[in-house]
PDB file of C-alpha atoms in Angstrom:
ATOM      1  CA  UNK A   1       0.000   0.000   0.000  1.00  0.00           C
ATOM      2  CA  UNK A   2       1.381   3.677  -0.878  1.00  0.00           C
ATOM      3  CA  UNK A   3       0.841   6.598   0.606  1.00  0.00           C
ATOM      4  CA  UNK A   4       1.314   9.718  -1.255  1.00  0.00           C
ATOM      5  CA  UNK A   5       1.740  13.189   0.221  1.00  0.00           C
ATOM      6  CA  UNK A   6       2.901  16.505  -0.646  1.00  0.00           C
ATOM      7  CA  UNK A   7       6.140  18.227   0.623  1.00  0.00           C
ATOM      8  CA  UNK A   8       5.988  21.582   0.537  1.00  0.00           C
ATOM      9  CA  UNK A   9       9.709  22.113   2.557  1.00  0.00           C
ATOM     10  CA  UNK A  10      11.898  21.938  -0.683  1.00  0.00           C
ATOM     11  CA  UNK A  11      10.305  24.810  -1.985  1.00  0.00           C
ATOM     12  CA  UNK A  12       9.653  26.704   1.153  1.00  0.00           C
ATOM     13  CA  UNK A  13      13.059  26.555   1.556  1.00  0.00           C
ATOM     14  CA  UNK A  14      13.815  27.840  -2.446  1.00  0.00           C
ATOM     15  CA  UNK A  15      11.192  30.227  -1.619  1.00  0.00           C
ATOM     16  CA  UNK A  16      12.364  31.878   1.397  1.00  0.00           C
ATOM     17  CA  UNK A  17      16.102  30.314   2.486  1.00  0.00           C
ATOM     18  CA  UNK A  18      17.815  31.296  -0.875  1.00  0.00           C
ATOM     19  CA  UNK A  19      16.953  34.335  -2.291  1.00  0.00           C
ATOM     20  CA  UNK A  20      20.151  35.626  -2.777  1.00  0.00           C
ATOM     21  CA  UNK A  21      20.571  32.730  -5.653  1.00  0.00           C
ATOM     22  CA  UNK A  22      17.168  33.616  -7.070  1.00  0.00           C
ATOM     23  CA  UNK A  23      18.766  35.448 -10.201  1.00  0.00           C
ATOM     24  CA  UNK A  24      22.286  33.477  -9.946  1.00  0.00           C
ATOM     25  CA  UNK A  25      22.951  32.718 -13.630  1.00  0.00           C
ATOM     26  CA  UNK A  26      24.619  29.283 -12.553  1.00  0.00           C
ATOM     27  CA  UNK A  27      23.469  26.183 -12.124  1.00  0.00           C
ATOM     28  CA  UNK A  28      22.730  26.554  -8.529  1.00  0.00           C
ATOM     29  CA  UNK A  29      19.670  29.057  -9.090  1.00  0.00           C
ATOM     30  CA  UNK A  30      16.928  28.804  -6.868  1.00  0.00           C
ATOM     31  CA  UNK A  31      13.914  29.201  -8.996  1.00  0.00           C
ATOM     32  CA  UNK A  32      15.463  27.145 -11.175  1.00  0.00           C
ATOM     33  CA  UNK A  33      15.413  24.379  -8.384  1.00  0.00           C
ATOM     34  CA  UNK A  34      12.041  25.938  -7.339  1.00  0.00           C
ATOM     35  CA  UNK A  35      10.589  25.029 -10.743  1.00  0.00           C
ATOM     36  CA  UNK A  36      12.178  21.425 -11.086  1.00  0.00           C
ATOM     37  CA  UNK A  37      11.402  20.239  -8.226  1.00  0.00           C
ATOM     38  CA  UNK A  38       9.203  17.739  -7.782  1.00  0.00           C
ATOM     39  CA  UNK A  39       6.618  18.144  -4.401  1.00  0.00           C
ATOM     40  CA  UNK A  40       5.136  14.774  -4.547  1.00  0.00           C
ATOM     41  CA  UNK A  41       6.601  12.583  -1.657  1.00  0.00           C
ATOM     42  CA  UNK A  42       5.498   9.091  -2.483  1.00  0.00           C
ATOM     43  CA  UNK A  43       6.332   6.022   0.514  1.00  0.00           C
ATOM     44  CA  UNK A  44       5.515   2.956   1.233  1.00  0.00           C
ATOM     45  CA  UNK A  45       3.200   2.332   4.387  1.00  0.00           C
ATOM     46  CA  UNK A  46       4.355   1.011   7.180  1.00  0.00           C
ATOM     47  CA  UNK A  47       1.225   0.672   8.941  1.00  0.00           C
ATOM     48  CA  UNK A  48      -0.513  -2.719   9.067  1.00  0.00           C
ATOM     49  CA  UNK A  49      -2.919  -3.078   6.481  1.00  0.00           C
ATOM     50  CA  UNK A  50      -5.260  -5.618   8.721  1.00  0.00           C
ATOM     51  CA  UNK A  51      -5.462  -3.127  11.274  1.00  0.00           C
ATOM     52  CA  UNK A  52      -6.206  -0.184   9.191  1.00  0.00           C
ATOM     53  CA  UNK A  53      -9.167  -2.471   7.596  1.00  0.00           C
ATOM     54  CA  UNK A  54     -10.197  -3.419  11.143  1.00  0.00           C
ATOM     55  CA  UNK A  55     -10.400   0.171  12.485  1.00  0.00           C
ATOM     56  CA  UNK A  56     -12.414   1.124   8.772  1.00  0.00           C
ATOM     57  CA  UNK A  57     -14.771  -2.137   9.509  1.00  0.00           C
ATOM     58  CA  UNK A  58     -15.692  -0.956  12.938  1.00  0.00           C
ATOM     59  CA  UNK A  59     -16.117   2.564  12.251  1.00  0.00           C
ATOM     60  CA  UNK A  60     -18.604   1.173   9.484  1.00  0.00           C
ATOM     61  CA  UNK A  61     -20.204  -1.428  12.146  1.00  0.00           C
ATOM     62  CA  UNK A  62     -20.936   1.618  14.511  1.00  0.00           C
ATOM     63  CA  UNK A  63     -21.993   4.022  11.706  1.00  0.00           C
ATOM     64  CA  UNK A  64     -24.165   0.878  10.908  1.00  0.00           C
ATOM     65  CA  UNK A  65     -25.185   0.341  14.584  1.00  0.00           C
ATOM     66  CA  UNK A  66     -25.977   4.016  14.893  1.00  0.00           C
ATOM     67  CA  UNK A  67     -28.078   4.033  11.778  1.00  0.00           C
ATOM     68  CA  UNK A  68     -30.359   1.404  12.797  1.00  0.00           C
ATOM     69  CA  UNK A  69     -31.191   2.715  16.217  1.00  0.00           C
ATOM     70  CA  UNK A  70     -32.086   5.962  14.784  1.00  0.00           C
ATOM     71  CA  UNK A  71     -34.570   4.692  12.443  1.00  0.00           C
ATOM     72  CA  UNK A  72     -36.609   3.153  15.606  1.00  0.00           C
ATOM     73  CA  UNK A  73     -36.291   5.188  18.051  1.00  0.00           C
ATOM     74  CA  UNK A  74     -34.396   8.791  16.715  1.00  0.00           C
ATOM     75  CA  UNK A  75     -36.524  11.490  17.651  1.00  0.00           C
ATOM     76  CA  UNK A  76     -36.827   9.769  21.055  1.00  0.00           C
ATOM     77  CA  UNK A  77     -32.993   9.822  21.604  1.00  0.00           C
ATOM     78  CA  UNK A  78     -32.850  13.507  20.531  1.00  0.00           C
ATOM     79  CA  UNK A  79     -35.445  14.130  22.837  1.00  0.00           C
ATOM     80  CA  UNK A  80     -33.806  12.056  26.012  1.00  0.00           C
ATOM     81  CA  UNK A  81     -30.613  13.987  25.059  1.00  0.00           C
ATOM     82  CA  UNK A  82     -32.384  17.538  25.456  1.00  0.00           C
ATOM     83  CA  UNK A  83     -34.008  16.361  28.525  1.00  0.00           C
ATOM     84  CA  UNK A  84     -31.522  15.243  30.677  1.00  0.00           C
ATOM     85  CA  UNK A  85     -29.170  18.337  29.531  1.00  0.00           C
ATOM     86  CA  UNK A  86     -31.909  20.297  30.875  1.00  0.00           C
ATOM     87  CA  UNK A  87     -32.277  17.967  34.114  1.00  0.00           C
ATOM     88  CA  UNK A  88     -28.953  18.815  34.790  1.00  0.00           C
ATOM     89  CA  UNK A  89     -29.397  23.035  34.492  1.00  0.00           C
ATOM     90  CA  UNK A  90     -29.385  24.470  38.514  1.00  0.00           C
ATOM     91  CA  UNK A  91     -32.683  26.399  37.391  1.00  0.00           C
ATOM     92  CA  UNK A  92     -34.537  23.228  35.622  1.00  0.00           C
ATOM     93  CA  UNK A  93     -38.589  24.163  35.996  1.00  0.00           C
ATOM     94  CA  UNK A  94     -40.459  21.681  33.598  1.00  0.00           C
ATOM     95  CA  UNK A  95     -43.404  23.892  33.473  1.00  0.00           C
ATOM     96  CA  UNK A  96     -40.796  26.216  31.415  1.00  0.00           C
ATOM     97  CA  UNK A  97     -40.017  23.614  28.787  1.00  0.00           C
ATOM     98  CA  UNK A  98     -43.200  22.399  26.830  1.00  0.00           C
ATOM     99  CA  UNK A  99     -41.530  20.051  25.124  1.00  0.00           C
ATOM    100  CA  UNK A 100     -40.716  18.141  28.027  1.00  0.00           C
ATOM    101  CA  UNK A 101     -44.269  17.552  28.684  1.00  0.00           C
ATOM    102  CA  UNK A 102     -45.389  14.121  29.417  1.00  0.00           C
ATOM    103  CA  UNK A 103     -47.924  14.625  26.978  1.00  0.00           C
ATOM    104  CA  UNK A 104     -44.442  15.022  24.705  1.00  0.00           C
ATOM    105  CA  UNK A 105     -42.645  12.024  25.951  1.00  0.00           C
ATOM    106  CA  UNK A 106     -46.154   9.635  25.783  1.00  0.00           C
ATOM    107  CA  UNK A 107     -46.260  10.898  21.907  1.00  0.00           C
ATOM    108  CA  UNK A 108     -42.894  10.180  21.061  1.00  0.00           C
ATOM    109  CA  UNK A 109     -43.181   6.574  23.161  1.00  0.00           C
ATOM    110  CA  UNK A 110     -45.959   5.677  21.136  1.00  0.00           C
ATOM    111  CA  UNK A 111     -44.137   6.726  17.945  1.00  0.00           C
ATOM    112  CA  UNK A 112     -41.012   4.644  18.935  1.00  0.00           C
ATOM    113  CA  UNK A 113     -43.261   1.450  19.882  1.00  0.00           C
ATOM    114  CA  UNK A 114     -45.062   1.444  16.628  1.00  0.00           C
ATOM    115  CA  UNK A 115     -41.370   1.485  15.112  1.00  0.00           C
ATOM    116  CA  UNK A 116     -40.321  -1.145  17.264  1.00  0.00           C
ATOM    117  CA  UNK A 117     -43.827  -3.139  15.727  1.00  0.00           C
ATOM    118  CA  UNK A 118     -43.247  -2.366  12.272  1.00  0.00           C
ATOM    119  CA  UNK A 119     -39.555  -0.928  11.531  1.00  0.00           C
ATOM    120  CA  UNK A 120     -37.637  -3.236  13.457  1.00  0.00           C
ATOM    121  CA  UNK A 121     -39.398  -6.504  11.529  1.00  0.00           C
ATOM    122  CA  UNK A 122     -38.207  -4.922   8.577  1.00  0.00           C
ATOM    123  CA  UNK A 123     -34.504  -4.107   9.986  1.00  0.00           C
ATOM    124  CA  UNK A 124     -33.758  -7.230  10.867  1.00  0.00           C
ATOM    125  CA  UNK A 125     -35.185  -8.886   7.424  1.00  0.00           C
ATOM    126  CA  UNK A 126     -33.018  -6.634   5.593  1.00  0.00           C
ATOM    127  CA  UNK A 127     -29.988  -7.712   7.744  1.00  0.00           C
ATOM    128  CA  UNK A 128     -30.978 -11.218   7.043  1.00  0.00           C
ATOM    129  CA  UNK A 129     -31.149 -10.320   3.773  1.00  0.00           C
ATOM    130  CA  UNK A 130     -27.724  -8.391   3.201  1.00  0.00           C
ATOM    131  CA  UNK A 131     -25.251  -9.838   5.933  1.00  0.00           C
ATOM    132  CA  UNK A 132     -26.809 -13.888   5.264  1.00  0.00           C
ATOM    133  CA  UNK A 133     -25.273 -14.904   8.345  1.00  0.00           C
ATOM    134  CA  UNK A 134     -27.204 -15.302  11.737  1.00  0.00           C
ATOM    135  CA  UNK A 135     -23.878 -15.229  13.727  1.00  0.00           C
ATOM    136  CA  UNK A 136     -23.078 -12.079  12.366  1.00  0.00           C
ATOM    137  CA  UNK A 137     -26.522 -10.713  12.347  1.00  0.00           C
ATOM    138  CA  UNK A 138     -26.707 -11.472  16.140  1.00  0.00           C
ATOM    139  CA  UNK A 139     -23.174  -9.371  16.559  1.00  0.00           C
ATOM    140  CA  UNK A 140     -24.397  -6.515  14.889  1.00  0.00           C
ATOM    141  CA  UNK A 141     -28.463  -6.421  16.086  1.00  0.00           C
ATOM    142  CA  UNK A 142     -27.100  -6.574  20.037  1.00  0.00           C
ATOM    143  CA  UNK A 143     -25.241  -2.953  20.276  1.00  0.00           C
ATOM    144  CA  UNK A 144     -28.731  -2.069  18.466  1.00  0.00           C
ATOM    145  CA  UNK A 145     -31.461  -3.983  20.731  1.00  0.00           C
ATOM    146  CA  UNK A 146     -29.105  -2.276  23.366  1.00  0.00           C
ATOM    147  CA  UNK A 147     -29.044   0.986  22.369  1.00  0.00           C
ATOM    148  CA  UNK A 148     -32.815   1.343  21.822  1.00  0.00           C
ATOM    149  CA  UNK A 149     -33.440   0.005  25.285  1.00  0.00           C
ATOM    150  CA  UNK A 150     -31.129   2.514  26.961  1.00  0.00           C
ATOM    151  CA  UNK A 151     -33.386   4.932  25.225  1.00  0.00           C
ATOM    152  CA  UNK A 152     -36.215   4.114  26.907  1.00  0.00           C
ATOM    153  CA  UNK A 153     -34.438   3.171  30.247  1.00  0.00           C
ATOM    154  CA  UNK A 154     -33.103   7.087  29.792  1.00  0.00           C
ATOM    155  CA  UNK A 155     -36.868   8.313  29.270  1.00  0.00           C
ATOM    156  CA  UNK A 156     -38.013   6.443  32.307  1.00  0.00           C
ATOM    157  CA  UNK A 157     -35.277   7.898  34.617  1.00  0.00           C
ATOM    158  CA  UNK A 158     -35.693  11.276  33.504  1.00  0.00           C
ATOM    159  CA  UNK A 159     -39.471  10.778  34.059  1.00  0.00           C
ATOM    160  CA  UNK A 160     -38.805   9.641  37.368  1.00  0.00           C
ATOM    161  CA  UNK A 161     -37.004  12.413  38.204  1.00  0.00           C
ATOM    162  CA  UNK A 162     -38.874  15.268  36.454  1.00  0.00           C
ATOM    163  CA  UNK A 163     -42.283  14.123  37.095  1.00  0.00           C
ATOM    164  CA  UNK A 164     -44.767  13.433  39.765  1.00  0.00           C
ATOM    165  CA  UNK A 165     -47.266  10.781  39.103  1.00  0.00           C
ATOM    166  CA  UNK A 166     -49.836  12.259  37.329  1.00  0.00           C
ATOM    167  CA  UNK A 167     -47.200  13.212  34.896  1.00  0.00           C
ATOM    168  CA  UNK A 168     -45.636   9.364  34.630  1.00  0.00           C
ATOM    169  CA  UNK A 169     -48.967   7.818  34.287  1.00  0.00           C
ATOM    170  CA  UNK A 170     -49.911  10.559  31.267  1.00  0.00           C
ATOM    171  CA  UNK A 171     -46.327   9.808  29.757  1.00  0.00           C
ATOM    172  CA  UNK A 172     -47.231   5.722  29.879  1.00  0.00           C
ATOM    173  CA  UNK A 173     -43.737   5.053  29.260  1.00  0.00           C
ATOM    174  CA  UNK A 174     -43.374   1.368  28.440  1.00  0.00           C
ATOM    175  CA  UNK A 175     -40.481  -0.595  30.769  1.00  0.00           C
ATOM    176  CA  UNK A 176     -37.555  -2.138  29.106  1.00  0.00           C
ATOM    177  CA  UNK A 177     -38.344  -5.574  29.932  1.00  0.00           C
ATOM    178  CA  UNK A 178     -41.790  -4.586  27.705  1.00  0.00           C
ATOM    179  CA  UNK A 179     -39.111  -2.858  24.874  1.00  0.00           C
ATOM    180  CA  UNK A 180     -37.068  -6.192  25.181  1.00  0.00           C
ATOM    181  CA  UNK A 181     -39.827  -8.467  24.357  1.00  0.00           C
ATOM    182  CA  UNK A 182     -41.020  -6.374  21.519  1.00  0.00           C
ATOM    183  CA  UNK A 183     -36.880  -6.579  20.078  1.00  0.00           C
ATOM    184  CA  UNK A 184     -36.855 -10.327  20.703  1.00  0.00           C
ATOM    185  CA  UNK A 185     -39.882 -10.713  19.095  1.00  0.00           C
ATOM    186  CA  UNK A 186     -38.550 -10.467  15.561  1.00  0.00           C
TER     187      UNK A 186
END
């Protein structure tokens, strides 16, 4: 594998170093040297090609992994991730912040459920469909199943925390042992 990269010092140096030989009529003139000179550094990589295709495959696998839990539960996690930076604010009133309404939260549960029904079917069919390999499919679904379960288990703490229960019961938050059967239900 090569790796090709531009070196600019040769001719910063006929540039700037040697400008008294600028107009030398001799064979030692520097824009002579700056013109002839060739910037292109070319070398042979030294790095371990496995490695840099590992490091390429998992930044893929996570792009992948990130992907899929977006399309289930996406505006959910953008919501949990406003929430709880506003949880954490010294002046945090929720009556301030209408989109942290449980109203808000039971809308965007109910969206991200009826994903889970409908989206997720169709996820992992189109992983069985692409990847072929259950082994592999299994690998890549768990970081997924994971990450939209700490979604919900994120919505449920904040709503612990930010409501009283009036506000949980409107929210109707479903637990993650609920979330887990609907991701193992396939």
């Amino acid at each position: 594998m090569y790796d090709c990269s531009i070196d600019f010092a040769k001719m910063k140096s006929s540039l700037f170093d040697d400008k008294s030989r600028w107009f030398e009529l001799s064979s030692n003139n520097a824009f002579l040297e700056l013109l002839f000179s060739v910037p292109i550094y070319v070398s042979e990589q030294s790095g371990d090609t496995r490695r840099i295709i590992d490091i390429q495959l998992r930044k893929r696998c996570n792009e992948l992994i990130t992907t899929s839990a977006n399309i289930v539960v996406g505006p959910m996690m953008n919501w949990v991730d406003t929430a709880e930076d506003e949880l954490l604010k010294p002046d945090f009133d929720i009556k301030k912040h209408p989109d942290l309404s449980p109203a808000k939260v039971s809308e965007l549960a109910k969206a991200a459920v009826r994903a889970l029904t409908h989206a997720w079917p169709e996820l992992c069919a189109t992983y069985s469909l692409y990847i072929g390999v259950p082994e592999t499919e299994a690998i890549l679904l768990s970081p997924v199943r994971k990450r939209i379960a700490d979604t919900f288990a994120r919505a449920i703490s904040f709503a612990a925390r930010a409501y009283d229960d009036e506000g949980r019961s409107i929210a109707a938050l479903p637990t993650v042992q609920h979330v887990y059967l609907l991701l193992n239900k396939e």
